PDB file of C-alpha atoms and ligand atoms in Angstrom:
ATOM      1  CA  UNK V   1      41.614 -71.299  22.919  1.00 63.00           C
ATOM      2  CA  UNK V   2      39.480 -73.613  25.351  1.00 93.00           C
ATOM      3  CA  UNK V   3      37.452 -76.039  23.224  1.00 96.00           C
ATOM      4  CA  UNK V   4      33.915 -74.539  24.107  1.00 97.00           C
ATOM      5  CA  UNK V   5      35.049 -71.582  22.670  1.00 97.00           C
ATOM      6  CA  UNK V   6      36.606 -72.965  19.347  1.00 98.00           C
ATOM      7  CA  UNK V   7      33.197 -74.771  18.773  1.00 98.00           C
ATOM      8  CA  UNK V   8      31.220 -71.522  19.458  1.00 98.00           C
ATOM      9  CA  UNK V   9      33.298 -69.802  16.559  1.00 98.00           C
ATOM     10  CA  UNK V  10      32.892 -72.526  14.465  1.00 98.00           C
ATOM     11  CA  UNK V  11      29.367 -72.569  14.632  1.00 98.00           C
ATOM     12  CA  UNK V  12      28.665 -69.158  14.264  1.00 98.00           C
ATOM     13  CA  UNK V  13      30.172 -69.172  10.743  1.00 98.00           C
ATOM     14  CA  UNK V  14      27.841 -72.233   9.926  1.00 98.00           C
ATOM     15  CA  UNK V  15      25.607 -72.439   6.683  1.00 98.00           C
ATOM     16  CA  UNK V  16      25.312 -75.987   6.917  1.00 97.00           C
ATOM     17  CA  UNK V  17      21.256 -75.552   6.653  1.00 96.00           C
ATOM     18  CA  UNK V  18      18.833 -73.021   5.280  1.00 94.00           C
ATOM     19  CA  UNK V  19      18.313 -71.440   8.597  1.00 95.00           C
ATOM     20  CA  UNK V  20      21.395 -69.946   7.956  1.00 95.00           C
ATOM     21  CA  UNK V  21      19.825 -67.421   5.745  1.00 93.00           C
ATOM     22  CA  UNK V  22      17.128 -66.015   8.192  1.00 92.00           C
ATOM     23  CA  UNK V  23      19.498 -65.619  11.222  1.00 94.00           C
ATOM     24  CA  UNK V  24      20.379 -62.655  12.957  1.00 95.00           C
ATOM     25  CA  UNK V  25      22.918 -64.326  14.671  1.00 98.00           C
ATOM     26  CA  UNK V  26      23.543 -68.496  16.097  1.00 98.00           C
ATOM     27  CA  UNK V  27      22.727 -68.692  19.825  1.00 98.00           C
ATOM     28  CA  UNK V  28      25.353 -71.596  20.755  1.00 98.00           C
ATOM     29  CA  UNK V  29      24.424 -72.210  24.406  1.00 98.00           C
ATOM     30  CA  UNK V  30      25.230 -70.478  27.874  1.00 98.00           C
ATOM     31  CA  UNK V  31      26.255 -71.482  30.911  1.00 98.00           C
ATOM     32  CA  UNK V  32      28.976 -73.267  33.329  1.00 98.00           C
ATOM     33  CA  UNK V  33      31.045 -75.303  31.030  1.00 97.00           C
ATOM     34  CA  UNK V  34      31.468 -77.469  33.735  1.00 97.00           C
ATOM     35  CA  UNK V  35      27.335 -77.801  34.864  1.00 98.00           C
ATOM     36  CA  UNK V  36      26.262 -80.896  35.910  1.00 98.00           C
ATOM     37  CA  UNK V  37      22.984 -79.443  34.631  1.00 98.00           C
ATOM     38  CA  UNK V  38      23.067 -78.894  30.733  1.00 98.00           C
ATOM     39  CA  UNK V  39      18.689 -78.222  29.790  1.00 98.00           C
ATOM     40  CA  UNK V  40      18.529 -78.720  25.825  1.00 98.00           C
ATOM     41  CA  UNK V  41      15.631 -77.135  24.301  1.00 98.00           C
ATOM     42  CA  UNK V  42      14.415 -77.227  20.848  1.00 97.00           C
ATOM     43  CA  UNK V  43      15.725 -73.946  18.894  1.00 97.00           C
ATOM     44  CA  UNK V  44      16.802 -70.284  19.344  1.00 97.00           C
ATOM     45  CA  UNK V  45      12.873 -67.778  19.055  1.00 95.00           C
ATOM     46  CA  UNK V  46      12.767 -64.398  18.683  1.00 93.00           C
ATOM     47  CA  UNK V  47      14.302 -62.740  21.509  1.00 95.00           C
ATOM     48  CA  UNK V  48      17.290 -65.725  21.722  1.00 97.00           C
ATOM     49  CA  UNK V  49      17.782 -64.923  17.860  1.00 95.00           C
ATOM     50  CA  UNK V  50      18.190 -61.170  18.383  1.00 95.00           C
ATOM     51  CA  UNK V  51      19.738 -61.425  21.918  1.00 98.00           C
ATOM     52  CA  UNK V  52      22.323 -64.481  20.445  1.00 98.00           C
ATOM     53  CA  UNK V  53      21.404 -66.396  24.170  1.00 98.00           C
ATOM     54  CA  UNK V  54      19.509 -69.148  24.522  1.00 98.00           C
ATOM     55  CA  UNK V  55      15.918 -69.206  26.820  1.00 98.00           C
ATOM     56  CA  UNK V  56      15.793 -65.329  27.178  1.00 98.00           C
ATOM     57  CA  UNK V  57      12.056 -64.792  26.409  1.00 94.00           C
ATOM     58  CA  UNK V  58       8.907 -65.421  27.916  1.00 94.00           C
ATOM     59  CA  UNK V  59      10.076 -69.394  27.894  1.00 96.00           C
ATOM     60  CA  UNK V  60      13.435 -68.286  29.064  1.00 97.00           C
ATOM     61  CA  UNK V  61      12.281 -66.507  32.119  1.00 97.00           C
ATOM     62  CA  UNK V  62       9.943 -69.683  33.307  1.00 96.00           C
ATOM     63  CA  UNK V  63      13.040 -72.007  32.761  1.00 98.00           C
ATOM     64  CA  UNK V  64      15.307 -69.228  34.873  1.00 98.00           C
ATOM     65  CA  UNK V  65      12.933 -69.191  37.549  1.00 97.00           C
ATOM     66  CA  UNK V  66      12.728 -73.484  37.736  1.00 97.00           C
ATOM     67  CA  UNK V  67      16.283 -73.316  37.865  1.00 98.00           C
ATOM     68  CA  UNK V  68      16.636 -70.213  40.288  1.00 98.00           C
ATOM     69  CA  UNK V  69      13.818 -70.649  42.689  1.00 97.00           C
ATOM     70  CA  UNK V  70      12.800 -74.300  42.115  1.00 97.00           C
ATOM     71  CA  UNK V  71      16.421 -76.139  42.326  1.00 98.00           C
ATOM     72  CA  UNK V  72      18.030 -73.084  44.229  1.00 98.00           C
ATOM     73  CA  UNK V  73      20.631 -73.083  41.350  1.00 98.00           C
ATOM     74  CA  UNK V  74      22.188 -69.774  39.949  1.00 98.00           C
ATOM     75  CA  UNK V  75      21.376 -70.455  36.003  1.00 98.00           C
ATOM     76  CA  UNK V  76      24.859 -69.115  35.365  1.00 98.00           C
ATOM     77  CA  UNK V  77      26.056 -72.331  37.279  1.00 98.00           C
ATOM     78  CA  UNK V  78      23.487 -74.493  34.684  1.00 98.00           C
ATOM     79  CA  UNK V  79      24.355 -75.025  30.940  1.00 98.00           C
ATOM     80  CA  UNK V  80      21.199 -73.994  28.338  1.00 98.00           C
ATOM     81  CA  UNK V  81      21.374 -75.126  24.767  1.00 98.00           C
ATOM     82  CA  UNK V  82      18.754 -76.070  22.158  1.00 98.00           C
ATOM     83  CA  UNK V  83      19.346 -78.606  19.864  1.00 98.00           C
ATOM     84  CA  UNK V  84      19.708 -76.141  16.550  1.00 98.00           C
ATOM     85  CA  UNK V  85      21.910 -72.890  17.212  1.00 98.00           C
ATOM     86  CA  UNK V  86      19.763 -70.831  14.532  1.00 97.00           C
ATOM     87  CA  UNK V  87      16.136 -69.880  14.972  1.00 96.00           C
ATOM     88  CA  UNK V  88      13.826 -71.893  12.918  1.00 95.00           C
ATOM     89  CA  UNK V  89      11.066 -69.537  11.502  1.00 89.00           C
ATOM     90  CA  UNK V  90       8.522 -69.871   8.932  1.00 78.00           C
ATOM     91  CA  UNK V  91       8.595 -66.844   7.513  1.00 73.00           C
ATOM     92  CA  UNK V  92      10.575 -64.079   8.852  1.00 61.00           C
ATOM     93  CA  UNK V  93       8.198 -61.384   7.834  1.00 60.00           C
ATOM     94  CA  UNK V  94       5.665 -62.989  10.189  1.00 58.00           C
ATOM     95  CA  UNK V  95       7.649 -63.719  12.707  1.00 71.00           C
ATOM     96  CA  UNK V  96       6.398 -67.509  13.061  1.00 83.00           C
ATOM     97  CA  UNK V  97       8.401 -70.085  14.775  1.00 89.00           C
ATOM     98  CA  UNK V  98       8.150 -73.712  14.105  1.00 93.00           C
ATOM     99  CA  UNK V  99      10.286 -76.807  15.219  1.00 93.00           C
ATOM    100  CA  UNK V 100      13.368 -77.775  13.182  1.00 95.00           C
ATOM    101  CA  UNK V 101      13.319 -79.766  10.181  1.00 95.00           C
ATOM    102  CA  UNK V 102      14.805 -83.509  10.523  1.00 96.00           C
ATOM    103  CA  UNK V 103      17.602 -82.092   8.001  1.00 96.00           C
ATOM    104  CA  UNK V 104      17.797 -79.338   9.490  1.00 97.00           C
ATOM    105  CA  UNK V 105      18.658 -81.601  13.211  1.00 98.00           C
ATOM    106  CA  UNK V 106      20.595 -83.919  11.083  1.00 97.00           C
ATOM    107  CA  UNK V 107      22.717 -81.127  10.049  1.00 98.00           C
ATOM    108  CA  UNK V 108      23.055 -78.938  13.417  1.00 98.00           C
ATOM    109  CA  UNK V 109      22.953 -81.977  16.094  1.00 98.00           C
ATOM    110  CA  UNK V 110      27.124 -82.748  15.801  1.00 98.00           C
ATOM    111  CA  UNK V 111      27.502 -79.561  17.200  1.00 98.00           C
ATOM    112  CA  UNK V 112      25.273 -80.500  19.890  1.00 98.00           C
ATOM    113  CA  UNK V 113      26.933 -83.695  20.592  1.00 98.00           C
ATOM    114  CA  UNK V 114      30.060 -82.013  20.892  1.00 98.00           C
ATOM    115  CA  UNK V 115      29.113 -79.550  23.626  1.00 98.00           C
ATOM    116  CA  UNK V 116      27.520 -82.557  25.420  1.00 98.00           C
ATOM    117  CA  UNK V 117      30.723 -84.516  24.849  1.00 98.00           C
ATOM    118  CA  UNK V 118      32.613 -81.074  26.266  1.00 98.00           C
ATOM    119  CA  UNK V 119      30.824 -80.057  29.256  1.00 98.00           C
ATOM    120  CA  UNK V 120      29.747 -84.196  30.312  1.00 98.00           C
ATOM    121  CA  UNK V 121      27.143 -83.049  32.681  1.00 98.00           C
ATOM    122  CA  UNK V 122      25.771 -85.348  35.209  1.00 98.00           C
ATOM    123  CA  UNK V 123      22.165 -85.000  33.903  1.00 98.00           C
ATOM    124  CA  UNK V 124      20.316 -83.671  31.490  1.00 98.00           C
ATOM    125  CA  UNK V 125      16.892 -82.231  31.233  1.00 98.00           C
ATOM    126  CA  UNK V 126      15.259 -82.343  27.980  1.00 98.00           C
ATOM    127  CA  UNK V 127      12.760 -79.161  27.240  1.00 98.00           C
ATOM    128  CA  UNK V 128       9.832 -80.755  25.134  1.00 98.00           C
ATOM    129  CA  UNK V 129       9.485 -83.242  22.570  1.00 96.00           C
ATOM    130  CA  UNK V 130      11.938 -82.399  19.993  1.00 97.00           C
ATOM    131  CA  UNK V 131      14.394 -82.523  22.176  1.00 98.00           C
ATOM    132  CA  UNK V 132      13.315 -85.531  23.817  1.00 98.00           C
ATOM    133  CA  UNK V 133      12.566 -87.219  20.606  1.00 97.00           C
ATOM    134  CA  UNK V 134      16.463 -86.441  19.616  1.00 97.00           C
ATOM    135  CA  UNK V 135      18.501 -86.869  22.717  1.00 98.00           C
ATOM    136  CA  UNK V 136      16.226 -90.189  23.435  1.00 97.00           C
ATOM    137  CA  UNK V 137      16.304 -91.571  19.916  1.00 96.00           C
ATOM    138  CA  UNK V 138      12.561 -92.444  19.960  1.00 95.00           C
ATOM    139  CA  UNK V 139       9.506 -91.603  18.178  1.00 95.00           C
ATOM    140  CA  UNK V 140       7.357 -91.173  21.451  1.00 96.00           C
ATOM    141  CA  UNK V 141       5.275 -88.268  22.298  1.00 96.00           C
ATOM    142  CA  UNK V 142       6.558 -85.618  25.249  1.00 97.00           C
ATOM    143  CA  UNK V 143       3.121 -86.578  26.988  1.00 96.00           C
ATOM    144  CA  UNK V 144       4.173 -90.517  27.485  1.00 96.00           C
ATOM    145  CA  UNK V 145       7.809 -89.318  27.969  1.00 97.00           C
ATOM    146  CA  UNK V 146       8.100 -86.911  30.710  1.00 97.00           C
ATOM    147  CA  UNK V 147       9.017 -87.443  34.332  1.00 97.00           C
ATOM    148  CA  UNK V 148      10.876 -91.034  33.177  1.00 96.00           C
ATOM    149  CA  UNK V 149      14.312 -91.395  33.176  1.00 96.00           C
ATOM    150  CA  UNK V 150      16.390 -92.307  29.652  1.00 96.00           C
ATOM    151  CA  UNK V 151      19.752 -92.321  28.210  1.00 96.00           C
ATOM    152  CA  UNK V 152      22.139 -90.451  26.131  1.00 97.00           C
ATOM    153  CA  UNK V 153      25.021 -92.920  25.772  1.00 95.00           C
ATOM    154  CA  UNK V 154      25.995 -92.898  29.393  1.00 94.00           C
ATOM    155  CA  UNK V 155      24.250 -89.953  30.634  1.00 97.00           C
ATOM    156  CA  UNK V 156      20.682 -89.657  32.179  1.00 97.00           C
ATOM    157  CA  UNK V 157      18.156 -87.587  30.634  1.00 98.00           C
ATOM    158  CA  UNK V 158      14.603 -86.032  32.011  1.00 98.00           C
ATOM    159  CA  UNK V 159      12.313 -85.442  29.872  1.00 98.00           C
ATOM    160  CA  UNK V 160      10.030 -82.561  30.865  1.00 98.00           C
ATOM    161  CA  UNK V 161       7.694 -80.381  29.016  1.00 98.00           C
ATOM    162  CA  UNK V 162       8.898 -77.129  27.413  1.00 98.00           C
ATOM    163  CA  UNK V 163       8.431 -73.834  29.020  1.00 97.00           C
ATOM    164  CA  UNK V 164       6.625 -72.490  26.347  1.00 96.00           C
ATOM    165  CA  UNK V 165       4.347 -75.297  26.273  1.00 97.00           C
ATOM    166  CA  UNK V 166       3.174 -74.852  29.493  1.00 97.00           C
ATOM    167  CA  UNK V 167       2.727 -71.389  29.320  1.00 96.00           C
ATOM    168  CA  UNK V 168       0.515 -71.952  26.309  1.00 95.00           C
ATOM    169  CA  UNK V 169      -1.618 -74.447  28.521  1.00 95.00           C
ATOM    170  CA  UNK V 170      -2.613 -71.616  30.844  1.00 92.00           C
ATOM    171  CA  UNK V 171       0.041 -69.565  31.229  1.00 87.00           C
ATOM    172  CA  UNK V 172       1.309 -68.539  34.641  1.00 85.00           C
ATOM    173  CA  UNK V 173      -1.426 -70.429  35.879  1.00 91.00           C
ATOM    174  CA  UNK V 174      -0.572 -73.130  33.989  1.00 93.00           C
ATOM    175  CA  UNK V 175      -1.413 -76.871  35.311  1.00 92.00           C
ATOM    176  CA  UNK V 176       1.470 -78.435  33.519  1.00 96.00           C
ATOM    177  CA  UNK V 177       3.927 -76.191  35.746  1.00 96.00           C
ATOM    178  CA  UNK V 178       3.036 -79.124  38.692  1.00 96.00           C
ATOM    179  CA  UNK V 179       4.230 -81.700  36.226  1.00 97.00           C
ATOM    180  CA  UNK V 180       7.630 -79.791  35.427  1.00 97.00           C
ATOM    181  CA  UNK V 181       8.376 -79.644  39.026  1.00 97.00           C
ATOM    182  CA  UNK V 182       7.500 -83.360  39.653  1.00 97.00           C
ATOM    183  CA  UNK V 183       9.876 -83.935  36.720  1.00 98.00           C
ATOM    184  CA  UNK V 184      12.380 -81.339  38.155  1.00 98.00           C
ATOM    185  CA  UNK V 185      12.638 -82.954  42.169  1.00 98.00           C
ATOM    186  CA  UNK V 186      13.372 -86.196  40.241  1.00 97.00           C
ATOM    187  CA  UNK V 187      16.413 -84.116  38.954  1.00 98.00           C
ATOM    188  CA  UNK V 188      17.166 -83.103  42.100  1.00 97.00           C
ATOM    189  CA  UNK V 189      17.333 -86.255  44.168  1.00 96.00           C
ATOM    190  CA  UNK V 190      19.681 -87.340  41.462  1.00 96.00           C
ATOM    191  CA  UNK V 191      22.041 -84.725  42.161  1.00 97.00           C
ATOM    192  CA  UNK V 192      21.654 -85.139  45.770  1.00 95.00           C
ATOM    193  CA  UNK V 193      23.340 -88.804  45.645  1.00 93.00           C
ATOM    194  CA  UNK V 194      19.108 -89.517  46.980  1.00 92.00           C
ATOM    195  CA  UNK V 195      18.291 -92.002  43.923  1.00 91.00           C
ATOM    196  CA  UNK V 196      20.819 -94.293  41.778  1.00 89.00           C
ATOM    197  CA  UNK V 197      19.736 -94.810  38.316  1.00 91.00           C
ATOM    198  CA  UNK V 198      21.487 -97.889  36.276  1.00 86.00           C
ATOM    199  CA  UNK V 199      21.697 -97.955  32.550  1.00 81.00           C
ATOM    200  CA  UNK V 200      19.840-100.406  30.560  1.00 75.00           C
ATOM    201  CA  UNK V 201      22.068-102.645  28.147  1.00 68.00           C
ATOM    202  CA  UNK V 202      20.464-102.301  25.074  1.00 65.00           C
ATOM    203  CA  UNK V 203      18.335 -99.217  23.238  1.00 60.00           C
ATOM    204  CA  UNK V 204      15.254-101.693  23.111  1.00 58.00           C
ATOM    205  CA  UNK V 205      15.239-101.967  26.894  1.00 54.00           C
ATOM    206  CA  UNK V 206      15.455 -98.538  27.228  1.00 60.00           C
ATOM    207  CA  UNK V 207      12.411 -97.961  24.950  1.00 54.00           C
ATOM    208  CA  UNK V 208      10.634-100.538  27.241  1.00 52.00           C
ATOM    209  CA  UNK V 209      11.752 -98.578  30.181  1.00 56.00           C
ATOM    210  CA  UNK V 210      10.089 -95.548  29.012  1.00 54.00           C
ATOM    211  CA  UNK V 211       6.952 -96.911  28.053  1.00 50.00           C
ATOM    212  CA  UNK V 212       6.252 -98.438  30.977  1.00 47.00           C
TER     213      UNK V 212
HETATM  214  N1  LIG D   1      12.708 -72.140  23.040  1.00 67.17           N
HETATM  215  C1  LIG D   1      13.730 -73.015  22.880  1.00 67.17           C
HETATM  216  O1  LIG D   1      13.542 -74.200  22.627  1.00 67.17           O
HETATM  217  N2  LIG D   1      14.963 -72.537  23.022  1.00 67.17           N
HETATM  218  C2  LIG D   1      15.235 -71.264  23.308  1.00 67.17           C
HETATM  219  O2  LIG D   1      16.406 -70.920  23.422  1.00 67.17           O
HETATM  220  C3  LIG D   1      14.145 -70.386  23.490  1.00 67.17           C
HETATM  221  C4  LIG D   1      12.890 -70.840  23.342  1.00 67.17           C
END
């Protein structure tokens, strides 16, 4: 059985956290295993938790149109993942989401890691600041973050804000949608060979790259 596929069985049986216990189902990721495009967001809502795919809601359909009419990519050719494959909720007779729990990261991220490790895109875009905060290893808000370039081991990361945010901030309408697409061209010319990034030697440089 192809790797991607192993891992996606082994995760659905997982009850390494609590979250284990409200799930309808995990939602391990989607996409071309081979993307040089993998977006991480933060965890499976709702509609991903009921659907078992990842960024099929409200969210889902702003990130499918970024990818579909903003970088003229099919989003089957992307890969989507979040950074926990089971929907975080505060209580699942209200229906609340919330973001995951360090533990609850802690516990769920190897199986993260090992899609990254799997699929080795070129770039990846972070979706808000939980993902940021993870795949960037820092403590720094999404705000100071996005539209500067950082590192996962070898492999450049954008942070940008998460759909959801900015359809919170005004919805459609929203002002932060400008910022995204800033973020997103910066994407783009990377993939287009149009702008070389280099890797900074050590994690404190690349902390001082990002606050700059
Ligand atoms: N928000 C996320 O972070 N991930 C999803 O899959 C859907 C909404």
């Amino acid at each position: 059985m192809e790797e991607l596929e192993k891992l996606r069985k082994e995760v659905s049986a997982c009850v390494r956290c609590i979250l284990h216990t409200t799930r309808t189902q995990t939602v391990f990721g989607e996409g071309n295993p081979h993307a040089k495009v993998m977006f991480i967001g933060e965890g499976p809502g709702k509609t991903e938790d009921l659907t078992g795919r990842p960024f099929v809601g409200r969210a889902g359909e702003l990130l499918t149109r970024i990818i579909e009419r903003g970088m003229k990519i099919p989003r089957s050719e992307v890969y989507i993942a979040n950074i926990v494959k089971c929907r975080p909720t505060v209580d699942l007779a209200f229906q609340k989401d919330r973001p995951p729990t360090p533990e609850e990261v802690a516990q769920c991220s190897p199986f993260l890691e090992r899609q990254i490790q799997l699929i080795k895109p070129k770039v990846i875009v972070a979706l808000g600041g939980p993902a940021a905060k993870y795949l960037l290893k820092t403590e720094l808000g999404i705000t100071k973050l996005r539209g500067k370039w950082g590192w996962h081991g070898d492999i450049p990361v954008m942070p940008t804000y998460h759909p959801s945010y900015v359809l919170r901030n005004g919805g459609e309408e929203s002002p932060l949608k400008k910022d995204v697409w800033e973020d997103i061209k910066k994407v783009m010319a990377y993939l287009d060979g149009k702008l070389v990034l280099s890797q900074p030697r050590s994690p404190s440089q690349q902390e001082l790259w990002l606050d700059l």
